[in-house]
């Protein structure tokens, strides 16, 4: 069953969001895509656009792999001032070329589009950045107004660190500094993001988010807050925190612009996990995006915490669950008030999600008799009495607590239009 209000391609494998950019009223969502099948491979950039963040139109593949290289993750910018020479307002994609020859090498490349992202021409001078390394990927680029240049953050995946580069023209890049993984949980850094976020109540801090492929807490998405002066990122010294406690929120990046009235940008993540995604049952397509979420920071006893809020437009027509017993629609939203409760969702075929709030802890348990590799249990301490919100869809559940400071995203394989629901208080 296809997701009702989450983006999934009509067919084939989808993973990381790439090239998030807003241009001429369109939200562009590029993503890691295999045009040839439901397994990871032939990585290319799939493409979808939306004008309202609720309905997505799938477009032809934007950047295709070839005999020399796959098109790994990256970002896109609108080059308003024509710094790169592809034309004013050209859309420039910055991606990792994963060279298929021996020895394997990952290099940064660019491609430009002057027809609103429908077609791209690779820059003949590619690669624009080559350190001769096998693990060097996922460039995320934004315009930094204060230093009047482009800034790129990119992962040295095998080294658990990231590099920051600066450029005047998207083609020539100078190394500025590094972000160290010292003290960070997990290993193999992927999909870094550096972005300035508003702090509720006033001011801003910078967020550095990275995903760890193995051994990370939660989904692997971890972050630091700090400052960025156009050269280097200085952490606040509050330690690493977890951006999502589920198993299935990975590789999130942001539309750096536009922002809402509070200065919050949007981000979106892949609801997947490399540890088992390829073993999920084949359905004709494999993989979906999370809902787009507003992101900002809040100062709490734990320091600056990332707060996520599902963007209202994305779930506008969704039925609200008020009766929690018997068959409820698989696509629905619920708001659980109170301190002690338990909600169990079951499909009668040995699959269940059991969410419990007790003693200030949110416990999430996923069970699946047909796919035991999906079994997972998570305990997340809650810091407030705020209600817990659930967004249920075919294929996934997103849970937000503590006014967005706790996020927990899980895939599921429930069958049927409805799901059996029971609440215990
Ligand atoms: C993260 C990732 C990236 C890489 C891409 C390849 O999911 O491993 O590091 O660019 O996927 O598909």
Coordinates of C-alpha atoms and ligand atoms in Angstrom, one line a residue:
X1 CA 0.0 0.0 0.0
X2 CA 1.4 3.4 -1.0
X3 CA 1.8 6.2 1.5
X4 CA -1.2 8.6 1.4
X5 CA 0.5 11.9 2.2
X6 CA 4.2 11.2 2.2
X7 CA 6.3 11.4 -1.0
X8 CA 7.3 8.0 -2.6
X9 CA 8.3 7.5 -6.2
X10 CA 6.0 5.5 -8.5
X11 CA 8.6 2.8 -8.8
X12 CA 12.1 1.8 -7.7
X13 CA 14.5 2.7 -4.9
X14 CA 14.5 6.1 -3.2
X15 CA 16.8 7.2 -0.4
X16 CA 18.4 10.6 0.7
X17 CA 16.8 13.9 -0.2
X18 CA 19.1 15.9 -2.5
X19 CA 19.2 19.3 -4.0
X20 CA 16.4 20.9 -2.0
X21 CA 15.7 24.3 -3.4
X22 CA 12.7 26.6 -3.8
X23 CA 12.5 28.5 -7.1
X24 CA 9.6 30.3 -8.9
X25 CA 7.0 28.9 -6.5
X26 CA 8.2 25.3 -6.8
X27 CA 9.7 23.2 -4.0
X28 CA 12.2 20.9 -5.6
X29 CA 12.8 17.6 -4.1
X30 CA 15.6 15.7 -5.8
X31 CA 16.6 12.4 -4.2
X32 CA 18.8 9.3 -4.4
X33 CA 17.1 7.0 -6.9
X34 CA 17.8 3.8 -8.8
X35 CA 16.1 4.2 -12.2
X36 CA 16.6 0.5 -12.7
X37 CA 15.1 -1.2 -9.7
X38 CA 14.1 -1.6 -6.1
X39 CA 17.5 -2.2 -4.7
X40 CA 20.2 0.4 -4.0
X41 CA 22.4 0.8 -7.2
X42 CA 22.8 3.0 -10.3
X43 CA 22.4 5.9 -8.0
X44 CA 20.9 8.9 -9.8
X45 CA 18.9 12.0 -8.8
X46 CA 15.1 11.4 -9.0
X47 CA 13.0 14.6 -9.1
X48 CA 9.7 15.8 -7.8
X49 CA 8.2 19.2 -7.4
X50 CA 5.4 20.7 -5.2
X51 CA 3.7 24.1 -5.0
X52 CA 2.0 23.4 -1.6
X53 CA 4.2 20.8 0.2
X54 CA 1.2 18.5 0.2
X55 CA 1.0 17.3 -3.4
X56 CA 4.1 16.2 -5.3
X57 CA 4.6 15.6 -9.0
X58 CA 7.2 13.1 -10.0
X59 CA 9.3 14.4 -12.9
X60 CA 11.9 12.5 -15.1
X61 CA 15.2 11.6 -13.6
X62 CA 17.3 14.8 -13.4
X63 CA 20.9 13.4 -13.2
X64 CA 21.7 9.9 -14.3
X65 CA 24.6 7.6 -13.5
X66 CA 26.8 6.5 -16.3
X67 CA 29.6 4.1 -16.9
X68 CA 32.1 6.3 -15.1
X69 CA 30.2 7.3 -12.0
X70 CA 27.1 7.3 -9.9
X71 CA 25.5 10.5 -8.8
X72 CA 25.6 10.5 -5.0
X73 CA 24.0 12.9 -2.6
X74 CA 24.3 16.7 -2.6
X75 CA 22.5 20.0 -2.7
X76 CA 21.4 22.7 -5.2
X77 CA 21.4 26.5 -5.2
X78 CA 19.9 29.2 -7.3
X79 CA 22.8 31.3 -8.6
X80 CA 20.9 34.6 -8.6
X81 CA 24.0 36.8 -9.4
X82 CA 25.4 34.4 -12.0
X83 CA 28.6 33.8 -10.0
X84 CA 29.3 30.6 -11.9
X85 CA 28.6 31.9 -15.3
X86 CA 25.8 29.5 -16.2
X87 CA 23.3 32.4 -16.3
X88 CA 21.5 34.5 -13.7
X89 CA 19.1 32.4 -11.6
X90 CA 20.6 29.1 -13.0
X91 CA 19.9 26.1 -10.7
X92 CA 23.3 24.6 -9.9
X93 CA 23.4 21.0 -8.5
X94 CA 26.5 20.1 -6.4
X95 CA 26.8 16.3 -6.0
X96 CA 29.3 13.6 -5.3
X97 CA 30.6 11.7 -8.3
X98 CA 31.2 8.2 -7.0
X99 CA 33.7 7.0 -9.6
X100 CA 33.2 3.3 -10.4
X101 CA 36.8 2.6 -11.5
X102 CA 39.6 1.3 -9.4
X103 CA 40.6 2.6 -7.0
X104 CA 37.2 3.9 -6.0
X105 CA 37.2 7.7 -5.7
X106 CA 34.6 10.2 -4.5
X107 CA 34.8 13.7 -6.0
X108 CA 32.6 16.8 -6.0
X109 CA 30.9 17.8 -9.2
X110 CA 28.5 20.5 -10.4
X111 CA 25.8 20.6 -13.1
X112 CA 23.6 23.5 -14.2
X113 CA 20.0 23.9 -15.2
X114 CA 18.4 26.9 -16.9
X115 CA 14.9 25.2 -17.3
X116 CA 13.8 25.1 -13.7
X117 CA 15.6 21.8 -12.9
X118 CA 14.0 19.8 -15.7
X119 CA 17.4 19.2 -17.4
X120 CA 20.9 19.6 -16.3
X121 CA 24.2 19.9 -18.1
X122 CA 27.3 18.6 -16.3
X123 CA 30.1 21.2 -16.0
X124 CA 32.9 20.1 -18.4
X125 CA 35.5 21.1 -15.8
X126 CA 34.3 18.5 -13.3
X127 CA 35.3 17.5 -10.8
X128 CA 35.5 20.8 -8.9
X129 CA 37.0 19.1 -5.8
X130 CA 39.1 15.9 -5.8
X131 CA 41.2 14.9 -2.8
X132 CA 41.9 11.4 -4.3
X133 CA 39.9 9.8 -1.5
X134 CA 37.5 6.9 -1.5
X135 CA 35.2 8.5 1.1
X136 CA 34.5 12.1 0.5
X137 CA 30.9 12.9 0.0
X138 CA 27.5 14.7 0.2
X139 CA 28.3 18.4 -0.3
X140 CA 25.8 20.8 1.2
X141 CA 26.1 24.3 -0.1
X142 CA 24.5 27.7 0.8
X143 CA 25.2 31.4 0.2
X144 CA 26.7 33.0 3.2
X145 CA 25.7 36.7 3.1
X146 CA 28.2 38.0 5.7
X147 CA 31.3 36.7 3.9
X148 CA 29.7 37.1 0.4
X149 CA 30.6 33.6 -0.8
X150 CA 29.3 30.1 -1.1
X151 CA 30.0 27.7 1.8
X152 CA 30.2 23.9 1.4
X153 CA 30.2 21.4 4.2
X154 CA 31.2 17.9 3.0
X155 CA 31.9 14.6 4.9
X156 CA 35.2 12.7 5.2
X157 CA 33.1 9.7 5.9
X158 CA 35.8 7.2 6.9
X159 CA 37.4 9.8 9.1
X160 CA 34.2 10.8 11.0
X161 CA 34.9 14.5 10.2
X162 CA 33.7 17.2 7.9
X163 CA 35.4 19.9 5.9
X164 CA 34.2 23.4 5.2
X165 CA 35.1 25.1 1.9
X166 CA 34.4 28.5 0.5
X167 CA 34.0 29.7 -3.1
X168 CA 33.2 32.8 -5.1
X169 CA 31.9 30.9 -8.2
X170 CA 30.9 27.3 -7.2
X171 CA 33.8 26.1 -9.3
X172 CA 37.0 27.0 -7.3
X173 CA 36.8 25.9 -3.7
X174 CA 39.2 26.9 -0.9
X175 CA 39.5 24.8 2.2
X176 CA 38.6 26.9 5.2
X177 CA 38.4 24.5 8.3
X178 CA 37.3 21.1 9.6
X179 CA 34.6 19.9 12.0
X180 CA 35.9 17.2 14.3
X181 CA 34.0 14.0 15.2
X182 CA 35.8 13.8 18.6
X183 CA 33.4 12.5 21.2
X184 CA 30.7 11.8 18.6
X185 CA 28.8 8.5 18.9
X186 CA 28.8 6.1 15.9
X187 CA 30.8 6.0 12.8
X188 CA 30.9 6.7 9.0
X189 CA 29.7 10.3 8.6
X190 CA 27.2 11.1 5.8
X191 CA 25.0 14.0 4.7
X192 CA 26.3 16.9 6.8
X193 CA 24.2 20.1 7.1
X194 CA 25.4 23.4 8.4
X195 CA 22.6 26.0 8.8
X196 CA 21.8 29.1 10.9
X197 CA 18.6 28.6 12.9
X198 CA 16.5 31.0 15.0
X199 CA 16.4 30.4 18.8
X200 CA 12.9 30.8 20.2
X201 CA 12.8 34.0 22.2
X202 CA 15.5 35.7 20.1
X203 CA 18.9 35.3 18.4
X204 CA 20.3 32.5 16.3
X205 CA 22.7 29.6 16.6
X206 CA 24.2 27.4 13.9
X207 CA 23.2 23.8 13.7
X208 CA 25.7 21.1 12.4
X209 CA 23.9 17.9 11.7
X210 CA 25.4 14.7 10.4
X211 CA 24.2 11.1 10.0
X212 CA 26.2 8.2 11.3
X213 CA 25.8 5.0 9.3
X214 CA 26.7 2.6 12.1
X215 CA 26.5 2.6 15.9
X216 CA 24.7 6.0 16.3
X217 CA 21.9 6.6 18.7
X218 CA 18.4 6.6 17.4
X219 CA 18.2 7.0 13.6
X220 CA 21.8 8.1 13.4
X221 CA 21.0 11.8 12.9
X222 CA 23.1 13.7 15.5
X223 CA 23.9 17.4 15.9
X224 CA 25.8 20.1 17.6
X225 CA 24.9 23.7 18.0
X226 CA 27.5 26.5 17.8
X227 CA 28.6 29.6 15.9
X228 CA 29.9 30.0 12.4
X229 CA 31.9 33.1 11.4
X230 CA 32.2 32.4 7.7
X231 CA 35.4 30.3 8.2
X232 CA 34.9 27.8 11.0
X233 CA 32.3 26.2 13.2
X234 CA 32.8 26.5 16.9
X235 CA 30.6 24.1 19.0
X236 CA 28.7 25.5 22.0
X237 CA 30.3 22.7 24.1
X238 CA 27.0 21.2 25.0
X239 CA 27.8 17.8 23.4
X240 CA 26.1 15.8 20.7
X241 CA 22.4 15.4 20.7
X242 CA 20.0 13.2 18.8
X243 CA 17.8 14.6 16.0
X244 CA 15.5 11.6 15.7
X245 CA 15.1 8.6 18.1
X246 CA 13.4 6.2 15.7
X247 CA 15.2 3.9 13.3
X248 CA 14.1 5.6 10.1
X249 CA 15.0 9.2 9.7
X250 CA 18.2 9.6 7.8
X251 CA 20.1 12.0 5.5
X252 CA 17.9 15.0 6.3
X253 CA 18.8 18.2 4.7
X254 CA 17.1 21.6 4.5
X255 CA 15.6 24.0 2.0
X256 CA 17.9 26.8 3.3
X257 CA 15.3 29.3 2.0
X258 CA 12.6 30.5 2.2
X259 CA 11.8 30.6 5.9
X260 CA 8.6 31.2 7.9
X261 CA 7.8 34.3 10.0
X262 CA 9.9 32.9 12.9
X263 CA 12.9 32.4 10.6
X264 CA 12.6 28.6 10.5
X265 CA 13.6 26.7 7.3
X266 CA 12.2 23.4 6.3
X267 CA 13.9 20.0 6.2
X268 CA 13.0 16.6 5.2
X269 CA 14.6 13.2 5.7
X270 CA 14.6 9.7 4.1
X271 CA 12.4 7.3 6.1
X272 CA 14.8 4.5 5.8
X273 CA 17.8 2.7 7.2
X274 CA 20.7 1.2 5.3
X275 CA 20.9 -1.7 7.8
X276 CA 17.7 -3.3 6.5
X277 CA 16.1 -1.2 3.7
X278 CA 17.1 -3.7 1.0
X279 CA 15.4 -6.5 2.9
X280 CA 11.9 -4.9 3.1
X281 CA 9.3 -6.6 1.1
X282 CA 9.2 -5.6 -2.6
X283 CA 6.1 -3.6 -3.5
X284 CA 7.2 -2.0 -6.8
X285 CA 8.9 0.9 -5.1
X286 CA 11.0 1.1 -2.0
X287 CA 11.4 4.2 0.2
X288 CA 9.5 7.3 1.2
X289 CA 10.3 10.8 2.5
X290 CA 9.3 12.1 5.9
X291 CA 6.9 14.9 6.1
X292 CA 8.6 18.3 5.6
X293 CA 9.3 19.8 9.0
X294 CA 10.0 23.3 10.3
X295 CA 13.2 23.4 12.3
X296 CA 14.4 25.9 14.9
X297 CA 16.2 25.9 18.3
X298 CA 15.0 26.3 21.8
X299 CA 17.1 26.9 24.9
X300 CA 16.3 24.4 27.6
X301 CA 18.0 22.9 30.7
X302 CA 19.9 20.6 28.2
X303 CA 21.2 23.6 26.2
X304 CA 20.1 24.4 22.7
X305 CA 17.8 21.7 21.4
X306 CA 16.5 21.2 17.9
X307 CA 12.7 21.5 17.6
X308 CA 10.9 20.1 14.6
X309 CA 7.3 20.8 13.6
X310 CA 5.5 19.0 10.8
X311 CA 4.5 21.7 8.3
X312 CA 0.8 22.1 8.6
X313 CA 0.1 22.1 4.8
X314 CA 1.6 18.6 4.4
X315 CA -1.1 17.0 6.6
X316 CA -4.0 19.4 6.1
X317 CA -6.7 17.0 5.1
X318 CA -5.8 14.3 7.5
X319 CA -8.5 12.8 9.8
X320 CA -7.9 13.5 13.5
X321 CA -8.2 10.4 15.7
X322 CA -10.6 11.0 18.6
X323 CA -11.8 7.4 19.2
X324 CA -8.9 5.1 19.9
X325 CA -10.6 1.8 19.6
X326 CA -11.2 -0.6 16.7
X327 CA -10.3 0.0 13.1
X328 CA -8.9 3.5 12.5
X329 CA -7.8 4.9 9.2
X330 CA -4.2 4.0 8.3
X331 CA -3.7 7.7 7.3
X332 CA -4.5 9.7 10.4
X333 CA -3.2 12.1 13.1
X334 CA -3.5 11.7 16.8
X335 CA -2.7 14.0 19.7
X336 CA -2.1 12.0 23.0
X337 CA -2.7 14.1 26.1
X338 CA -1.8 13.1 29.6
X339 CA 1.1 11.5 31.5
X340 CA 0.4 7.8 31.5
X341 CA -1.1 6.0 28.5
X342 CA -0.4 3.3 26.0
X343 CA -1.5 3.1 22.4
X344 CA -1.2 -0.2 20.5
X345 CA -1.5 -0.4 16.7
X346 CA -1.8 -3.9 15.2
X347 CA -2.7 -5.3 11.8
X348 CA -3.6 -8.8 13.0
X349 CA -0.7 -10.3 11.0
X350 CA 1.9 -10.2 13.7
X351 CA 2.8 -6.5 13.2
X352 CA 2.5 -3.9 15.9
X353 CA 3.6 -0.6 17.1
X354 CA 3.2 -0.1 20.8
X355 CA 3.8 3.4 22.2
X356 CA 3.7 4.0 25.9
X357 CA 4.2 7.1 28.0
X358 CA 5.0 6.5 31.6
X359 CA 7.1 8.1 34.3
X360 CA 8.4 10.8 31.9
X361 CA 9.6 8.2 29.4
X362 CA 8.3 7.6 25.9
X363 CA 8.7 3.9 25.0
X364 CA 8.3 2.9 21.3
X365 CA 8.3 -0.7 20.3
X366 CA 8.0 -2.1 16.8
X367 CA 7.3 -5.7 16.2
X368 CA 7.0 -7.6 12.9
X369 CA 6.8 -11.4 12.8
X370 CA 7.3 -11.5 9.0
X371 CA 10.3 -9.1 9.1
X372 CA 12.0 -9.6 12.5
X373 CA 14.9 -7.4 11.5
X374 CA 12.4 -4.5 12.0
X375 CA 12.0 -5.3 15.7
X376 CA 13.1 -2.3 17.7
X377 CA 12.6 -0.8 21.1
X378 CA 13.3 2.8 22.1
X379 CA 13.1 4.6 25.4
X380 CA 13.2 8.4 25.2
X381 CA 13.2 10.6 28.3
X382 CA 10.7 13.4 28.0
X383 CA 11.4 16.9 29.5
X384 CA 7.8 18.3 29.4
X385 CA 4.1 17.5 29.8
X386 CA 3.4 18.5 26.2
X387 CA 1.1 16.2 24.3
X388 CA 2.6 13.6 22.0
X389 CA 1.6 13.8 18.3
X390 CA 1.4 10.9 15.9
X391 CA 1.3 11.0 12.1
X392 CA 0.3 7.6 10.9
X393 CA 0.5 6.6 7.2
X394 CA 0.8 3.5 5.2
X395 CA 4.4 2.6 5.7
X396 CA 5.4 4.9 8.5
X397 CA 4.7 6.6 11.8
X398 CA 6.2 9.9 12.9
X399 CA 6.0 10.8 16.6
X400 CA 6.8 14.3 18.0
X401 CA 6.9 15.1 21.7
X402 CA 8.2 17.8 24.0
X403 CA 7.0 20.5 21.6
X404 CA 9.1 19.0 18.8
X405 CA 12.3 18.5 20.8
X406 CA 11.8 14.8 20.6
X407 CA 11.1 13.2 17.2
X408 CA 10.8 9.5 16.5
X409 CA 10.3 8.1 13.0
X410 CA 9.6 4.4 12.2
X411 CA 8.7 2.5 9.1
X412 CA 6.1 -0.3 9.4
X413 CA 4.7 -2.9 7.0
X414 CA 1.0 -2.8 8.2
X415 CA -1.4 -4.2 5.6
X416 CA -4.9 -2.8 5.0
X417 CA -6.7 0.5 4.8
X418 CA -7.3 0.5 8.5
X419 CA -5.3 -0.5 11.6
X420 CA -6.6 -1.9 14.8
X421 CA -6.1 0.6 17.6
X422 CA -6.4 0.3 21.3
X423 CA -5.6 2.7 24.1
X424 CA -4.9 1.9 27.7
X425 CA -4.8 4.7 30.3
Ligands
LIG1 C1 23.5 8.1 2.7 C2 24.4 7.8 1.5 C3 25.3 9.0 1.2 C4 25.6 8.7 -0.3 C5 24.3 8.1 -0.8 C6 24.5 7.1 -1.8 O1 22.3 7.4 2.7 O2 25.2 6.6 1.8 O3 26.5 9.1 2.0 O4 25.9 9.9 -1.0 O5 23.7 7.5 0.3 O6 23.3 6.6 -2.3

